[in-house]
Amino acid sequence: MSNQFDVIVIGAGPGGYIAAIRAAQLGFKVACIDEWKNSKGGPAPGGTCTNVGCIPSKALLQSSEHYDQAAHHFADHGITVEGLKMDVSKMVARKDTVVKQNNDGILYLFKKNKVSFFHGRGSFVKAADGAYEVAVSGDKPETLSAKHIVVATGSSARQLPGAAFDEKLILSNEGALAVTEAPKKLGVIGSGVIGLEMGSVWRRLGAEVTVLEALPTFLAAVDEQVAKEAQKLFVKQGLKLELGVKIGEVKAGKKGVTVSYANAKGEEQKLEVDKLIVSIGRVPNTHGLNAEAVGLKLDERGAIVVDDDCKTNLPNVWAVGDVVRGPMLAHKAEEEGVAVAERIAGQHGHVDFNLIPWVIYTNPEIAWVGKTEQALKAEGRAYKAGSFPFIANGRARALGDTTGFVKFLADASTDEILGVHIIGPFASELIAEACVAMAFKASAEDIARICHAHPSLSESTKEAALAVDKRTLNF
Ligand code: FAD
Ligand code: NAI
């Protein structure tokens, strides 16, 4: 039967489409089902990441950064710009083109790897004869079956009770990426990754941005020294940040939104804004799966319960990415997708959860991998720290971007690198060296002894490694 496959992947985000490609590379007959529609109703594989996440947010961050540079920093290079203007609709149209290029790229990769793509919602029908039946609803309903199922259905923005997303005034990530005119006043609830990235875009384009955060600590999961530096810099850039708030009523009117909240001192406050982004985390997508039909186990958050190998409670049913435990990151989803495909093939797929890098694409960028200093202290682990500021790096000075530093944390006795934390220019790229080093269990001295090109930002990484042994050369 043509609708019989070895592997069916439900969801074509970074977890699903990569799992499908890897399984096809390993010789399996693979189907991948995804329901995302583009503006014309056609398929738009790539999931949250491609359509309303990583890719479009980075496109808008790049455009707004160019504008900010032209408005505030070109003059330092002797460049005068007269009549500088920002066409926000064009910026958004460019972002849409970038998204489409990525959608098309994935459809091409499916063809190249002979993955059969089905556009529609995939849901379990039943388990029978050592296989699972999965229905595809959509324009062309069908029923597929396979021995192995990989669920990669991702996540959606969490709603604040009493503040439903209308995507016009109260925005999730979807609405925040589709605004066609910079709001005068923008409110953001939640100072996490989305709040800071999207807040940056609209602040650079002229919005007065106020961020309201429930926790008393800014970026609590980030290394404390980095978080403190980031808070100082973001506030200096004009971001209004209130920590330790308790959100009350959120009221959308004809023209704007009023947020009532209690500040850290317990005083009642009102924030009036043109638009409000609510970025308070994400919830796993399991509602459309008909998980009950086969007895697939979910936890109290609705996430699919898996073990370290992404195995669910059902034989040959796997789950990866945002729909399971762990950080909600595209590269984490991809790594799990590859590992699952390899496990299905009887190989030893492997994901090291301690080596998943994080990047926040603000300016300055923030990137880290491994343990924070506060986590090492809490564990009682003896460590050495060394850091190097970009102000002492020649390339950073030539770039005109000397904010921030690179910080290494290494084991006090073995010198093994335990964590690397960067705030500053191209932190997103620099962190890769730390990931490679840590994957090979390198010591700080190993990095310190490697020749790094001059002048380059990566010399700061080498210098921070030297700083662990208190022997920086340029600071
Ligand atoms: P998703 O990408 O959510 O894909 C799941 C897919 O499954 C979707 O297409 C969905 O429509 C489909 N689906 C769901 N249910 C069904 C069903 N029953 N049948 C058929 N299809 C179904 N991560 C980073 O690493 N770097 C970043 O810079 C970054 N930026 C982000 C910016 C924003 C604004 C947001 C919101 C997220 C960002 N993320 C980033 C997180 C990243 O997008 C997610 O971690 C990643 O997309 C998870 O991949 P996934 O494959 O698990 O799920
Ligand atoms: P988040 O988890 O990063 O941050 C949510 C913030 O909202 C937290 O600081 C939390 O304390 C706060 N919060 C929660 N409830 C609140 C309330 N009632 N009132 C006020 N504050 C409240 O979640 P976010 O920003 O929605 O992003 C979701 C996920 O998407 C991220 O955790 C990340 O995994 C992924 N992402 C990754 C990016 C990247 O890698 N660069 C970019 C954007 C998103």
Coordinates of C-alpha atoms and ligand atoms in Angstrom, one line a residue:
M1 CA 0.0 0.0 0.0
S2 CA 1.5 3.4 -1.0
N3 CA 0.4 5.0 2.3
Q4 CA 2.6 2.5 4.3
F5 CA 5.8 4.0 5.6
D6 CA 8.6 3.0 7.8
V7 CA 8.6 6.3 9.7
I8 CA 5.9 9.0 10.0
V9 CA 7.0 12.3 11.4
I10 CA 4.2 14.6 12.6
G11 CA 5.4 18.2 12.4
A12 CA 7.9 19.8 10.1
G13 CA 9.6 22.3 12.4
P14 CA 13.3 21.9 13.0
G15 CA 12.8 18.8 15.1
G16 CA 10.5 17.1 12.6
Y17 CA 11.9 18.0 9.2
I18 CA 15.4 17.2 10.3
A19 CA 14.3 13.8 11.8
A20 CA 12.5 13.1 8.5
I21 CA 15.6 13.9 6.4
R22 CA 18.0 11.9 8.6
A23 CA 15.6 8.9 8.6
A24 CA 15.4 9.0 4.8
Q25 CA 19.2 9.3 4.6
L26 CA 19.3 6.1 6.6
G27 CA 17.3 4.3 4.0
F28 CA 13.8 4.5 5.5
K29 CA 10.6 5.2 3.6
V30 CA 9.5 8.4 5.4
A31 CA 6.4 10.6 5.5
C32 CA 6.3 14.0 7.1
I33 CA 3.0 15.7 8.0
D34 CA 2.7 19.4 8.8
E35 CA -0.4 21.7 9.0
W36 CA 1.2 25.2 8.8
K37 CA -0.4 27.3 6.1
N38 CA 1.2 30.3 4.3
S39 CA -0.8 33.4 3.5
K40 CA -2.2 31.6 0.4
G41 CA -3.2 28.5 2.2
G42 CA -0.3 26.5 0.8
P43 CA 2.2 24.5 2.9
A44 CA 4.8 26.3 4.9
P45 CA 7.1 23.7 6.5
G46 CA 9.7 24.8 9.0
G47 CA 7.3 25.2 12.0
T48 CA 7.5 28.0 14.5
C49 CA 11.2 28.5 13.9
T50 CA 10.8 29.3 10.2
N51 CA 7.4 30.9 10.2
V52 CA 7.1 32.9 13.4
G53 CA 10.3 32.3 15.4
C54 CA 14.0 32.2 14.8
I55 CA 14.2 33.2 11.2
P56 CA 11.7 36.1 11.0
S57 CA 12.8 37.5 14.3
K58 CA 16.4 37.5 13.2
A59 CA 15.4 39.2 9.9
L60 CA 13.7 42.0 11.8
L61 CA 16.6 42.3 14.3
Q62 CA 19.0 42.7 11.4
S63 CA 16.9 45.3 9.6
S64 CA 16.3 47.3 12.8
E65 CA 20.0 47.0 13.7
H66 CA 21.0 48.5 10.3
Y67 CA 18.6 51.4 10.9
D68 CA 20.0 51.9 14.4
Q69 CA 23.6 51.9 13.1
A70 CA 22.7 54.4 10.4
A71 CA 20.9 56.6 12.8
H72 CA 23.4 56.6 15.7
H73 CA 26.7 55.0 14.8
F74 CA 27.6 55.7 11.1
A75 CA 28.7 59.3 12.0
D76 CA 31.5 57.8 14.1
H77 CA 32.9 56.4 10.8
G78 CA 32.6 59.7 9.1
I79 CA 29.4 58.7 7.2
T80 CA 26.6 61.3 7.1
V81 CA 23.2 60.1 6.3
E82 CA 20.6 62.7 5.4
G83 CA 16.9 62.1 5.3
L84 CA 17.1 58.6 7.0
K85 CA 13.8 56.9 6.9
M86 CA 12.4 53.5 7.9
D87 CA 9.8 51.8 5.7
V88 CA 8.5 49.3 8.2
S89 CA 6.1 47.6 5.7
K90 CA 9.1 47.0 3.4
M91 CA 11.1 45.6 6.3
V92 CA 8.2 43.2 7.1
A93 CA 7.9 42.2 3.4
R94 CA 11.6 41.4 3.3
K95 CA 11.2 39.3 6.4
D96 CA 8.3 37.4 4.6
T97 CA 10.6 36.8 1.6
V98 CA 13.3 35.3 3.9
V99 CA 10.6 33.1 5.5
K100 CA 9.4 31.9 2.1
Q101 CA 13.0 31.1 1.0
N102 CA 13.3 28.9 4.0
N103 CA 9.9 27.2 3.5
D104 CA 10.8 26.5 -0.2
G105 CA 14.2 25.2 0.9
I106 CA 12.6 22.6 3.2
L107 CA 10.2 21.4 0.4
Y108 CA 13.3 21.1 -1.9
L109 CA 15.2 19.1 0.8
F110 CA 12.1 16.8 1.1
K111 CA 12.2 16.1 -2.6
K112 CA 16.0 15.7 -2.7
N113 CA 15.8 13.1 0.2
K114 CA 12.6 11.4 -1.1
V115 CA 10.6 12.3 2.0
S116 CA 6.8 12.3 1.2
F117 CA 5.2 15.5 2.5
F118 CA 1.6 15.7 3.5
H119 CA -0.1 19.0 4.2
G120 CA -2.7 18.9 7.0
R121 CA -3.1 17.9 10.6
G122 CA -1.8 14.5 11.7
S123 CA -3.6 12.6 14.4
F124 CA -3.4 9.1 15.8
V125 CA -6.2 6.7 14.7
K126 CA -5.1 3.4 16.3
A127 CA -2.3 1.0 16.9
A128 CA -2.7 -2.3 15.0
D129 CA -0.5 -5.2 13.9
G130 CA 2.7 -3.6 15.2
A131 CA 2.1 -0.3 13.4
Y132 CA 0.3 3.0 14.0
E133 CA -2.4 4.5 11.8
V134 CA -2.2 8.3 11.4
A135 CA -5.0 10.4 9.7
V136 CA -4.1 13.4 7.7
S137 CA -6.9 16.0 7.7
G138 CA -6.7 18.8 5.3
D139 CA -7.5 19.4 1.6
K140 CA -6.7 15.8 0.8
P141 CA -7.6 13.6 3.8
E142 CA -5.7 10.3 3.9
T143 CA -4.7 7.6 6.3
L144 CA -1.0 6.6 6.6
S145 CA 0.6 3.9 8.6
A146 CA 4.1 3.1 9.9
K147 CA 5.9 1.1 12.5
H148 CA 7.7 4.2 13.9
I149 CA 6.1 7.6 14.7
V150 CA 8.1 10.7 15.6
V151 CA 6.0 13.4 17.1
A152 CA 7.5 16.9 16.6
T153 CA 4.5 19.1 17.0
G154 CA 6.3 22.0 18.7
S155 CA 4.8 24.7 20.9
S156 CA 2.6 27.8 20.9
A157 CA 2.7 31.1 22.9
R158 CA 1.3 30.9 26.5
Q159 CA -1.7 33.2 27.0
L160 CA -2.0 35.4 30.1
P161 CA -5.3 34.6 31.7
G162 CA -7.7 37.4 30.9
A163 CA -5.6 38.7 28.0
A164 CA -6.4 36.6 25.0
F165 CA -4.2 37.2 21.9
D166 CA -6.1 39.3 19.3
E167 CA -2.8 39.8 17.3
K168 CA -3.7 43.4 16.7
L169 CA -3.3 44.9 20.2
I170 CA -2.4 42.0 22.4
L171 CA 0.3 40.2 20.5
S172 CA 2.0 36.8 20.7
N173 CA 5.2 36.2 18.8
E174 CA 3.0 35.9 15.7
G175 CA 1.5 39.3 15.9
A176 CA 4.7 40.9 17.2
L177 CA 6.5 39.8 13.9
A178 CA 3.7 41.2 11.7
V179 CA 3.4 44.8 13.0
T180 CA 3.6 47.1 10.0
E181 CA 4.1 50.4 11.8
A182 CA 6.4 51.1 14.8
P183 CA 4.1 51.7 17.8
K184 CA 4.8 54.8 19.8
K185 CA 4.4 53.0 23.1
L186 CA 5.0 49.2 23.3
G187 CA 4.4 47.1 26.4
V188 CA 6.0 43.7 26.9
I189 CA 5.0 41.2 29.6
G190 CA 7.9 38.9 30.3
S191 CA 11.6 39.8 30.1
G192 CA 12.6 36.5 28.6
V193 CA 14.2 35.8 25.2
I194 CA 11.2 36.9 23.0
G195 CA 10.5 40.0 25.1
L196 CA 14.0 41.2 24.8
E197 CA 14.5 40.4 21.1
M198 CA 11.2 41.8 20.0
G199 CA 11.4 44.7 22.4
S200 CA 14.8 45.5 20.8
V201 CA 13.4 45.6 17.3
W202 CA 10.7 48.1 18.1
R203 CA 12.8 50.2 20.4
R204 CA 15.4 50.6 17.6
L205 CA 12.6 51.8 15.4
G206 CA 11.5 54.5 17.8
A207 CA 9.0 52.8 20.2
E208 CA 9.1 53.6 23.9
V209 CA 9.3 50.1 25.3
T210 CA 8.3 49.1 28.8
V211 CA 9.0 45.5 30.0
L212 CA 7.1 44.1 33.0
E213 CA 8.7 41.0 34.5
A214 CA 7.3 38.9 37.4
L215 CA 10.6 37.7 38.7
P216 CA 12.7 40.0 40.9
T217 CA 15.8 39.0 39.0
F218 CA 16.6 39.9 35.4
L219 CA 17.5 36.9 33.2
A220 CA 17.6 34.5 36.1
A221 CA 18.9 31.6 34.0
V222 CA 21.8 33.6 32.7
D223 CA 25.2 33.9 34.4
E224 CA 24.7 36.6 37.0
Q225 CA 27.6 38.8 35.9
V226 CA 26.3 38.7 32.3
A227 CA 22.7 39.4 33.3
K228 CA 23.8 42.4 35.4
E229 CA 25.8 43.8 32.5
A230 CA 22.9 43.2 30.1
Q231 CA 20.4 44.9 32.4
K232 CA 22.7 47.9 32.7
L233 CA 23.2 48.2 28.9
F234 CA 19.6 47.6 27.9
V235 CA 18.4 50.3 30.4
K236 CA 21.0 52.7 29.0
Q237 CA 19.7 52.0 25.5
G238 CA 16.3 53.3 26.7
L239 CA 14.5 50.1 27.7
K240 CA 12.2 50.6 30.7
L241 CA 12.3 47.5 32.8
E242 CA 10.2 46.8 35.9
L243 CA 11.1 43.6 37.8
G244 CA 9.0 41.8 40.5
V245 CA 5.6 43.0 39.2
K246 CA 2.3 41.3 39.5
I247 CA 0.1 41.7 36.5
G248 CA -3.6 42.6 37.2
E249 CA -6.2 43.4 34.6
V250 CA -5.2 43.8 31.0
K251 CA -7.8 45.8 29.0
A252 CA -7.7 46.3 25.2
G253 CA -9.6 49.4 24.1
K254 CA -10.2 50.9 20.7
K255 CA -6.7 52.3 20.4
G256 CA -4.5 50.7 22.9
V257 CA -4.1 48.5 25.9
T258 CA -4.0 49.3 29.6
V259 CA -2.2 47.0 31.9
S260 CA -2.8 47.3 35.6
Y261 CA -0.1 45.9 37.8
A262 CA 1.5 46.0 41.2
N263 CA 5.1 47.0 41.2
A264 CA 7.8 45.4 43.4
K265 CA 6.8 47.6 46.3
G266 CA 3.2 46.5 45.9
E267 CA 2.0 49.9 44.6
E268 CA -0.8 49.8 42.0
Q269 CA 0.3 51.0 38.6
K270 CA -1.2 51.5 35.2
L271 CA 0.7 51.2 31.9
E272 CA -1.0 52.5 28.7
V273 CA 0.5 51.3 25.5
D274 CA -0.4 51.2 21.8
K275 CA 0.4 47.5 21.6
L276 CA 1.3 44.8 24.1
I277 CA 3.5 41.7 23.5
V278 CA 2.8 38.9 25.9
S279 CA 5.9 36.6 26.0
I280 CA 5.6 34.6 29.2
G281 CA 6.8 31.2 27.8
R282 CA 5.3 28.6 25.5
V283 CA 3.1 25.5 25.8
P284 CA 3.5 22.2 24.0
N285 CA 1.2 21.5 21.0
T286 CA -0.6 18.2 21.7
H287 CA -4.2 19.2 21.4
G288 CA -4.7 18.0 17.8
L289 CA -2.8 14.7 18.0
N290 CA -5.6 12.5 19.4
A291 CA -3.1 11.1 21.8
E292 CA -5.9 9.3 23.8
A293 CA -6.6 7.0 20.8
V294 CA -3.3 5.2 21.4
G295 CA -2.7 6.0 25.0
L296 CA 0.3 8.4 24.5
K297 CA 1.3 9.7 27.9
L298 CA 1.3 13.5 28.5
D299 CA 2.4 15.3 31.6
E300 CA 0.4 18.0 33.5
R301 CA 1.7 20.7 31.2
G302 CA 0.4 18.7 28.1
A303 CA 4.0 17.8 27.1
I304 CA 4.7 14.3 25.8
V305 CA 6.5 12.3 28.5
V306 CA 9.8 11.0 27.1
D307 CA 13.0 9.5 28.5
D308 CA 16.5 10.7 27.8
D309 CA 16.4 8.9 24.4
C310 CA 13.1 10.6 23.4
K311 CA 11.2 7.3 23.8
T312 CA 7.5 7.8 24.8
N313 CA 5.5 5.3 26.9
L314 CA 4.5 3.5 23.6
P315 CA 6.7 1.2 21.6
N316 CA 8.2 2.8 18.5
V317 CA 6.6 6.2 19.3
W318 CA 9.2 9.0 19.8
A319 CA 8.9 12.7 20.5
V320 CA 11.3 15.5 20.0
G321 CA 11.7 19.3 20.3
D322 CA 9.4 21.8 22.0
V323 CA 6.7 19.2 22.6
V324 CA 8.9 17.4 25.2
R325 CA 11.0 18.4 28.2
G326 CA 14.1 20.5 28.0
P327 CA 15.0 23.9 26.5
M328 CA 12.7 25.2 23.7
L329 CA 15.4 25.8 21.1
A330 CA 15.6 24.9 17.4
H331 CA 19.0 23.3 17.6
K332 CA 18.0 21.2 20.6
A333 CA 15.0 20.0 18.5
E334 CA 17.2 19.2 15.5
E335 CA 19.8 17.3 17.6
E336 CA 17.0 15.2 19.1
G337 CA 15.5 14.6 15.6
V338 CA 18.8 13.3 14.3
A339 CA 19.4 11.1 17.4
V340 CA 15.9 9.5 17.1
A341 CA 16.3 8.7 13.4
E342 CA 19.6 7.1 14.2
R343 CA 18.1 5.1 17.1
I344 CA 15.4 3.9 14.9
A345 CA 18.1 2.6 12.6
G346 CA 19.7 0.8 15.5
Q347 CA 22.5 3.3 15.9
H348 CA 23.6 5.2 19.0
G349 CA 22.2 8.7 18.6
H350 CA 23.4 11.0 21.3
V351 CA 22.5 14.5 22.6
D352 CA 24.6 16.1 25.3
F353 CA 22.1 18.3 27.1
N354 CA 24.9 20.1 28.9
L355 CA 26.3 21.3 25.6
I356 CA 23.3 23.0 24.1
P357 CA 24.2 26.7 23.6
W358 CA 21.9 29.6 24.2
V359 CA 21.9 32.8 22.3
I360 CA 19.9 36.0 22.9
Y361 CA 20.1 38.1 19.7
T362 CA 20.0 41.5 21.3
N363 CA 22.7 44.1 20.9
P364 CA 24.9 43.2 22.5
E365 CA 24.3 39.5 21.9
I366 CA 24.4 37.2 24.8
A367 CA 25.6 33.6 24.4
W368 CA 26.5 30.8 26.8
V369 CA 27.1 27.1 27.1
G370 CA 27.5 24.9 30.2
K371 CA 27.2 26.0 33.8
T372 CA 26.7 29.4 35.2
E373 CA 28.8 30.7 38.1
Q374 CA 25.8 30.6 40.4
A375 CA 25.0 27.0 39.4
L376 CA 28.6 26.0 40.2
K377 CA 28.4 27.7 43.6
A378 CA 25.1 26.0 44.4
E379 CA 26.7 22.6 43.5
G380 CA 29.6 23.4 45.7
R381 CA 32.0 22.7 42.9
A382 CA 35.5 24.3 43.1
Y383 CA 36.1 26.4 40.0
K384 CA 38.3 29.1 38.6
A385 CA 36.9 32.1 36.6
G386 CA 38.6 34.2 34.0
S387 CA 37.3 37.0 31.8
F388 CA 38.4 39.3 29.1
P389 CA 36.6 42.6 28.0
F390 CA 36.1 43.4 24.4
I391 CA 37.4 46.9 25.1
A392 CA 40.9 45.4 25.1
N393 CA 40.4 43.6 21.8
G394 CA 41.7 45.4 18.6
R395 CA 39.1 44.0 16.3
A396 CA 36.3 45.1 18.6
R397 CA 37.8 48.6 18.7
A398 CA 38.0 48.7 14.9
L399 CA 34.4 47.5 14.6
G400 CA 33.4 50.2 17.0
D401 CA 31.7 47.7 19.3
T402 CA 33.6 47.2 22.6
T403 CA 30.8 46.3 25.0
G404 CA 30.9 43.2 27.1
F405 CA 33.3 40.4 27.8
V406 CA 34.0 36.7 27.4
K407 CA 34.1 34.7 30.7
F408 CA 35.4 31.2 31.2
L409 CA 34.6 28.9 34.2
A410 CA 37.0 25.9 34.6
D411 CA 37.3 23.2 37.2
A412 CA 39.7 24.3 39.9
S413 CA 41.8 21.1 39.8
T414 CA 41.5 19.6 36.3
D415 CA 41.1 23.0 34.4
E416 CA 38.2 21.4 32.4
I417 CA 36.0 24.1 30.9
L418 CA 32.6 24.0 32.7
G419 CA 30.9 27.0 31.2
V420 CA 31.6 29.9 28.8
H421 CA 29.5 33.1 28.9
I422 CA 29.8 35.9 26.4
I423 CA 28.1 39.3 26.1
G424 CA 29.3 41.4 23.2
P425 CA 29.7 41.5 19.4
F426 CA 29.0 38.3 17.5
A427 CA 28.6 36.3 20.7
S428 CA 26.3 34.0 18.7
E429 CA 29.3 33.0 16.5
L430 CA 32.0 33.0 19.2
I431 CA 30.1 30.5 21.4
A432 CA 30.7 27.7 18.8
E433 CA 34.4 27.5 19.8
A434 CA 33.4 26.9 23.4
C435 CA 30.9 24.1 22.3
V436 CA 33.6 22.3 20.3
A437 CA 36.1 22.7 23.2
M438 CA 33.7 21.4 25.8
A439 CA 32.5 18.5 23.6
F440 CA 36.2 17.4 23.5
K441 CA 36.5 18.0 27.3
A442 CA 39.1 20.6 26.7
S443 CA 40.8 22.5 29.5
A444 CA 41.0 26.3 29.5
E445 CA 44.7 25.9 28.9
D446 CA 44.0 24.0 25.6
I447 CA 42.2 27.1 24.3
A448 CA 44.9 29.4 25.7
R449 CA 47.5 27.4 23.7
I450 CA 45.7 27.5 20.3
C451 CA 46.7 30.2 17.8
H452 CA 43.7 32.5 17.1
A453 CA 43.8 34.9 14.1
H454 CA 44.7 38.5 14.6
P455 CA 42.8 40.8 14.7
S456 CA 39.7 38.8 15.6
L457 CA 37.0 38.8 18.3
S458 CA 38.0 35.2 18.9
E459 CA 41.2 36.4 20.5
S460 CA 39.0 37.5 23.4
T461 CA 38.1 33.9 23.8
K462 CA 41.7 32.9 24.0
E463 CA 42.5 35.7 26.4
A464 CA 39.6 34.8 28.7
A465 CA 41.0 31.2 28.7
L466 CA 44.4 32.7 29.7
A467 CA 42.6 34.8 32.4
V468 CA 41.6 31.6 34.1
D469 CA 45.3 31.1 34.9
K470 CA 45.6 34.9 35.6
R471 CA 47.9 35.5 32.6
T472 CA 46.1 37.6 30.0
L473 CA 48.5 39.3 27.6
N474 CA 46.4 42.3 26.4
F475 CA 44.6 43.3 29.6
Ligands
FAD1 P1 7.9 23.8 15.9 O1 9.0 24.6 15.2 O2 6.9 24.5 16.7 O3 7.2 23.0 14.7 C1 6.1 22.2 14.9 C2 5.3 22.0 13.7 O4 4.3 21.0 13.8 C3 4.6 23.3 13.3 O5 4.7 23.5 11.9 C4 3.1 23.0 13.6 O6 2.2 23.6 12.7 C5 3.1 21.5 13.3 N1 2.0 20.7 14.0 C6 1.6 20.8 15.3 N2 0.6 19.9 15.5 C7 0.4 19.2 14.3 C8 -0.4 18.2 13.9 N3 -1.2 17.5 14.8 N4 -0.3 17.7 12.6 C9 0.5 18.3 11.7 N5 1.3 19.3 12.1 C10 1.3 19.8 13.3 N6 15.1 28.9 18.9 C11 16.4 29.0 18.7 O7 17.1 28.0 18.8 N7 17.0 30.2 18.2 C12 16.2 31.3 18.0 O8 16.8 32.3 17.6 C13 14.9 31.2 18.3 N8 14.1 32.3 18.1 C14 12.7 32.2 18.4 C15 12.0 33.4 18.2 C16 10.6 33.3 18.5 C17 9.8 34.6 18.3 C18 10.0 32.1 18.9 C19 8.6 32.0 19.2 C20 10.8 31.0 19.1 C21 12.2 31.0 18.8 N9 13.0 29.9 19.0 C22 14.3 30.0 18.8 C23 12.5 28.6 19.5 C24 12.2 27.7 18.3 O9 11.4 28.3 17.3 C25 11.6 26.4 18.7 O10 12.4 25.8 19.8 C26 11.6 25.4 17.6 O11 10.8 25.9 16.5 C27 11.0 24.0 18.0 O12 11.0 23.2 17.0 P2 10.0 22.0 16.9 O13 10.3 21.2 15.6 O14 10.0 21.2 18.2 O15 8.5 22.7 16.8
NAI2 P1 10.9 32.8 28.4 O1 10.7 31.6 29.2 O2 12.2 33.1 27.8 O3 10.6 34.1 29.3 C1 9.4 34.3 29.9 C2 9.5 35.4 30.9 O4 8.2 35.8 31.3 C3 10.2 34.9 32.2 O5 11.2 35.9 32.6 C4 9.1 34.8 33.2 O6 9.6 35.0 34.5 C5 8.2 35.9 32.8 N1 6.8 35.7 33.2 C6 6.1 34.5 33.2 N2 4.8 34.7 33.7 C7 4.7 36.1 33.9 C8 3.7 36.9 34.3 N3 2.5 36.5 34.6 N4 3.9 38.3 34.4 C9 5.1 38.8 34.1 N5 6.2 38.0 33.7 C10 6.0 36.7 33.6 O7 9.7 32.8 27.3 P2 9.5 33.6 26.0 O8 10.3 34.9 25.9 O9 8.0 33.6 25.8 O10 10.2 32.6 24.9 C11 9.7 31.3 24.9 C12 10.9 30.4 24.5 O11 11.1 30.5 23.1 C13 12.2 30.7 25.1 O12 12.3 30.2 26.4 C14 13.2 30.1 24.2 O13 13.2 28.7 24.5 C15 12.5 30.3 22.9 N6 13.1 31.4 22.2 C16 14.5 31.3 21.9 C17 15.1 32.4 21.3 C18 16.6 32.3 21.0 O14 17.1 31.2 21.2 N7 17.2 33.4 20.7 C19 14.4 33.6 20.9 C20 13.0 33.6 21.3 C21 12.4 32.5 21.9

